[in-house]
PDB file of C-alpha atoms in Angstrom:
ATOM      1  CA  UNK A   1     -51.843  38.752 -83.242  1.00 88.00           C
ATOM      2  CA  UNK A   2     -53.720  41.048 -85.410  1.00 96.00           C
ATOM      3  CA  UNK A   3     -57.617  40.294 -86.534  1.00 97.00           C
ATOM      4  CA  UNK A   4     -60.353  41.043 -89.177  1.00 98.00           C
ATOM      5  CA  UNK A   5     -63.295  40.155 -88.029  1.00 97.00           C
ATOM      6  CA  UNK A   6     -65.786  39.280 -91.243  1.00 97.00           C
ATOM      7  CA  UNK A   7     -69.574  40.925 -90.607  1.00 95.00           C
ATOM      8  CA  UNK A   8     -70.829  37.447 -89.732  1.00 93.00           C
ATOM      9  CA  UNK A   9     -68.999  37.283 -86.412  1.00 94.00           C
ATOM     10  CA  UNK A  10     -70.792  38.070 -83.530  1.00 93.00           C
ATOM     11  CA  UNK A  11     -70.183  41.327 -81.745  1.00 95.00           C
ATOM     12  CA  UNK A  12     -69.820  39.545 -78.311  1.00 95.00           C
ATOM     13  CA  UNK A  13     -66.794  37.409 -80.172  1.00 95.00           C
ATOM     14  CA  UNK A  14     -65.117  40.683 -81.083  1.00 96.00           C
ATOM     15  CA  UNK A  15     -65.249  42.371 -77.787  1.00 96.00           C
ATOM     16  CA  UNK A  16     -64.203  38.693 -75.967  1.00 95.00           C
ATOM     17  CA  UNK A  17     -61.144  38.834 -78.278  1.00 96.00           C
ATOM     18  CA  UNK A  18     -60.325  42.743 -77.480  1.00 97.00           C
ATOM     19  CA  UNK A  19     -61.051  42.215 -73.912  1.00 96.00           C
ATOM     20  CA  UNK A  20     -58.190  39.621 -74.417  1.00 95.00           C
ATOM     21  CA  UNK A  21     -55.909  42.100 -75.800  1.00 95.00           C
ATOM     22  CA  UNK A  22     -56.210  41.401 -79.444  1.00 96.00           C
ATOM     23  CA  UNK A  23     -56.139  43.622 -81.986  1.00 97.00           C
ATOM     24  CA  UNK A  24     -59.454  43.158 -83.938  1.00 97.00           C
ATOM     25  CA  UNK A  25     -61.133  44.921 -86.615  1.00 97.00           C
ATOM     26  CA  UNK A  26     -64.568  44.459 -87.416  1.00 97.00           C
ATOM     27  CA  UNK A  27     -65.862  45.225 -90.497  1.00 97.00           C
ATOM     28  CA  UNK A  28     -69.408  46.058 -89.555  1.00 95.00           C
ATOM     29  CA  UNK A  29     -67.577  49.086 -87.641  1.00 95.00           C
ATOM     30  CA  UNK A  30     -64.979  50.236 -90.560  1.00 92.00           C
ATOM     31  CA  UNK A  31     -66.705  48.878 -93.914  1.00 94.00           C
ATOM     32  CA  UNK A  32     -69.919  47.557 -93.768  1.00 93.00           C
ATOM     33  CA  UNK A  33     -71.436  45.836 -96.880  1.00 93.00           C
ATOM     34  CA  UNK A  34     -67.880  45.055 -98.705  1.00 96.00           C
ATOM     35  CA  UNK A  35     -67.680  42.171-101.129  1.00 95.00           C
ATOM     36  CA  UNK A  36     -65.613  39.355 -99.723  1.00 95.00           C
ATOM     37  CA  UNK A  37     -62.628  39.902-102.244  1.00 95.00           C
ATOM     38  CA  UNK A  38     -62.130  43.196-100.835  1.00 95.00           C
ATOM     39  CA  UNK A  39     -62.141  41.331 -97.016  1.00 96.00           C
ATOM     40  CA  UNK A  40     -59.718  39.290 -98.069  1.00 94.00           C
ATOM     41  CA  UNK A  41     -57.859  42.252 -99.753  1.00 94.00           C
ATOM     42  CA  UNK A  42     -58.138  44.218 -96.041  1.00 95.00           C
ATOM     43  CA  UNK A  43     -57.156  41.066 -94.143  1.00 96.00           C
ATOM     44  CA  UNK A  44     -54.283  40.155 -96.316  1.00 93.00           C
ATOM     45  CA  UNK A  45     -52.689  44.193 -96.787  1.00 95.00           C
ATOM     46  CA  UNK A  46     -53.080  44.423 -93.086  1.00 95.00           C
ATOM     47  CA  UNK A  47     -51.604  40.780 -92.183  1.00 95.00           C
ATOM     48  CA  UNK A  48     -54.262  39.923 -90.282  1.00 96.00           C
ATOM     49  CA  UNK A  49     -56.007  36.509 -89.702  1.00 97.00           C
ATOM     50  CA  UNK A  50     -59.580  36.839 -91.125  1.00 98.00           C
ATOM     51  CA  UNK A  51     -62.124  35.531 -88.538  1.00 97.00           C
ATOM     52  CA  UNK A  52     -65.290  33.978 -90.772  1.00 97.00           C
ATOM     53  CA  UNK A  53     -68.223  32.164 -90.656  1.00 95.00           C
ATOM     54  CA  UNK A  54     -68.988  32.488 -94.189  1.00 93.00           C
ATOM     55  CA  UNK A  55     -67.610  28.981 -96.012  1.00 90.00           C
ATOM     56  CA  UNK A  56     -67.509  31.485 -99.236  1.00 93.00           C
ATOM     57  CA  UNK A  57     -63.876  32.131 -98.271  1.00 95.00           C
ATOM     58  CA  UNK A  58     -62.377  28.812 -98.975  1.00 94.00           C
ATOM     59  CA  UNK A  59     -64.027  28.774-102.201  1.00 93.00           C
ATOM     60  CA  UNK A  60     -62.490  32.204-103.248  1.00 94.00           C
ATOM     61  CA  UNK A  61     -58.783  31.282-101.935  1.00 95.00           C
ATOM     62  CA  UNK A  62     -58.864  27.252-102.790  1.00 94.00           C
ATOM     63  CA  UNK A  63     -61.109  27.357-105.909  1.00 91.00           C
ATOM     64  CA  UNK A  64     -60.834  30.489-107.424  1.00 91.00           C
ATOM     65  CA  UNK A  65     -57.306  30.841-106.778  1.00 88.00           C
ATOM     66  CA  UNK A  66     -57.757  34.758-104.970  1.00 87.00           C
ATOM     67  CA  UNK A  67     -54.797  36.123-102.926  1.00 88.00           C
ATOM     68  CA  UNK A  68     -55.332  34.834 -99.153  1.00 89.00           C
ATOM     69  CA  UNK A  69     -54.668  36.613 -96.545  1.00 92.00           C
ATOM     70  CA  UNK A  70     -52.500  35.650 -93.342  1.00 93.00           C
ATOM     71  CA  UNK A  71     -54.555  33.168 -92.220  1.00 96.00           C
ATOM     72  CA  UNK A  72     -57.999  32.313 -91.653  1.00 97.00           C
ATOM     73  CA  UNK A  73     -60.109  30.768 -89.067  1.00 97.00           C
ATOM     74  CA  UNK A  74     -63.532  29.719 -90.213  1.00 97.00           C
ATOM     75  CA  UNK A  75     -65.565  29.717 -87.274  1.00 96.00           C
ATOM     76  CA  UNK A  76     -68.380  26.505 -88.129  1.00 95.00           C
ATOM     77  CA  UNK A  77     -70.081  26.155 -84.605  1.00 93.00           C
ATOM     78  CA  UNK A  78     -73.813  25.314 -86.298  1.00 88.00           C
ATOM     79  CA  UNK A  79     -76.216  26.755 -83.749  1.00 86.00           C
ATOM     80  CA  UNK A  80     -73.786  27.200 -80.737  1.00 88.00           C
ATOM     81  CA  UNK A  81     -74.650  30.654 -78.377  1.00 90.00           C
ATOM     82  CA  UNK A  82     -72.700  33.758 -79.202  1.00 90.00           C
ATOM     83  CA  UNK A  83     -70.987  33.191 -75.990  1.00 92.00           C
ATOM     84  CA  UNK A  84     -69.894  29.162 -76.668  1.00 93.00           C
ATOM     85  CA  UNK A  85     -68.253  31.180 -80.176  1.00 93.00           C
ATOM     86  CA  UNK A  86     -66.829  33.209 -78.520  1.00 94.00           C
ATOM     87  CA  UNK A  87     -64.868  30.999 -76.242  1.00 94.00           C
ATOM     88  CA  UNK A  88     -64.314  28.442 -78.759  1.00 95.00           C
ATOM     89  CA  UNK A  89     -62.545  31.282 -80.509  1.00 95.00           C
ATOM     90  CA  UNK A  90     -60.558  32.599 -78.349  1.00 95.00           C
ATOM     91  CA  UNK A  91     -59.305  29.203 -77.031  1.00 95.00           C
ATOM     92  CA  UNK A  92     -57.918  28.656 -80.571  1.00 96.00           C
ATOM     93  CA  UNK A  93     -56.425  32.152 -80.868  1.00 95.00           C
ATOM     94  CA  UNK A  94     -55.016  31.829 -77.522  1.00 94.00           C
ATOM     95  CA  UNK A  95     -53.499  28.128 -77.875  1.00 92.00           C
ATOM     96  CA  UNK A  96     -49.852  28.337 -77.905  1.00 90.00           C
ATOM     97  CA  UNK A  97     -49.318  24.887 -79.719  1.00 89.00           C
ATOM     98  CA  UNK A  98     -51.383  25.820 -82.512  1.00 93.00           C
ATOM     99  CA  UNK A  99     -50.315  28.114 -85.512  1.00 96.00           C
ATOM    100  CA  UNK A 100     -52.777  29.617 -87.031  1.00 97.00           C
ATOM    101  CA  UNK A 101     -50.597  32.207 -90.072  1.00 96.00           C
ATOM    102  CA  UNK A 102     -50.117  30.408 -93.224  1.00 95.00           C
ATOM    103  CA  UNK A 103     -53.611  28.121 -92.748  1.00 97.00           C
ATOM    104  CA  UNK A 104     -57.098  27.947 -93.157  1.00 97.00           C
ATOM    105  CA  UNK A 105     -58.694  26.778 -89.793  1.00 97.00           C
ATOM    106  CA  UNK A 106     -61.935  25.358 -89.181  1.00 97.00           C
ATOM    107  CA  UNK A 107     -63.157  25.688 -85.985  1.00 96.00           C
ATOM    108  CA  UNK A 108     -65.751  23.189 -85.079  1.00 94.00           C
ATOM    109  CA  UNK A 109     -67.339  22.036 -81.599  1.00 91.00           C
ATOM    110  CA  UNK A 110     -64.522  19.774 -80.110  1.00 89.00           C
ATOM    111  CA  UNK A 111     -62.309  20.351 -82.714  1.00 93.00           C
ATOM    112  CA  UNK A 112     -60.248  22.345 -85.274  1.00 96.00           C
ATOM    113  CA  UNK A 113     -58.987  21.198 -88.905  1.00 96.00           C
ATOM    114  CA  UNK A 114     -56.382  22.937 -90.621  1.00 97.00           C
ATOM    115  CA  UNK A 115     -54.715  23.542 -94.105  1.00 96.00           C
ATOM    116  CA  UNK A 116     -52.115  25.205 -95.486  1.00 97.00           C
ATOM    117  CA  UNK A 117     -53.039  27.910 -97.332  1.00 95.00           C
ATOM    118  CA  UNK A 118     -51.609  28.552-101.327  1.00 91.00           C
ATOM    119  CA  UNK A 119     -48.821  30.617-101.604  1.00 81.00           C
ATOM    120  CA  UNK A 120     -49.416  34.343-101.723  1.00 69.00           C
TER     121      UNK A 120
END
């Protein structure tokens, strides 16, 4: 599974997901300070599922009606350690009863909500 990693992720989440064997792009390490139309824009040209934790996202693909990408898991773990992220994420990456392309996921402690996402 390919990633973007949005600037709000935690660098400890990135390196638990490559340490996994997941290829992850950050954007704090390839384009800083990009608006979130032009993540989406990355995530979606590169078929990767955008990793968030900025609740902007839905509102650009489900209200505003932009392009979304693969997929996208909105990480919403309140004031959980970089660490407990971290795992949370990668348990949801790594579950193999859960697909994650063609929804947006939101990952909360103890449990994960999904929706389809609109037709590219």
């Amino acid at each position: 599974m390919r990633l973007l990693a949005d600037e709000n992720v935690p660098a400890v989440v990135v390196e638990a997901l490559r340490q996994s064997g997941l290829d992850v792009v950050h954007i704090t390490e390839t384009a800083p300070g990009i608006l979130d139309p032009q993540v989406l824009q990355q995530a979606g040209a590169e078929a990767r599922l955008l990793i968030t934790a900025d609740r902007d996202f839905g509102t650009l693909i489900f209200g505003e009606w932009q392009d979304a990408p693969a997929g996208v898991l909105y990480v919403r773990m309140g004031t959980a350690s970089p660490q407990a992220v971290a795992d949370a994420v990668l348990d949801v990456v790594q579950s193999p009863e859960r697909e994650l392309m063609g929804y947006f996921s939101t990952v909360q402690p103890g449990r994960v909500r999904q929706r389809p996402l609109p037709p590219r």
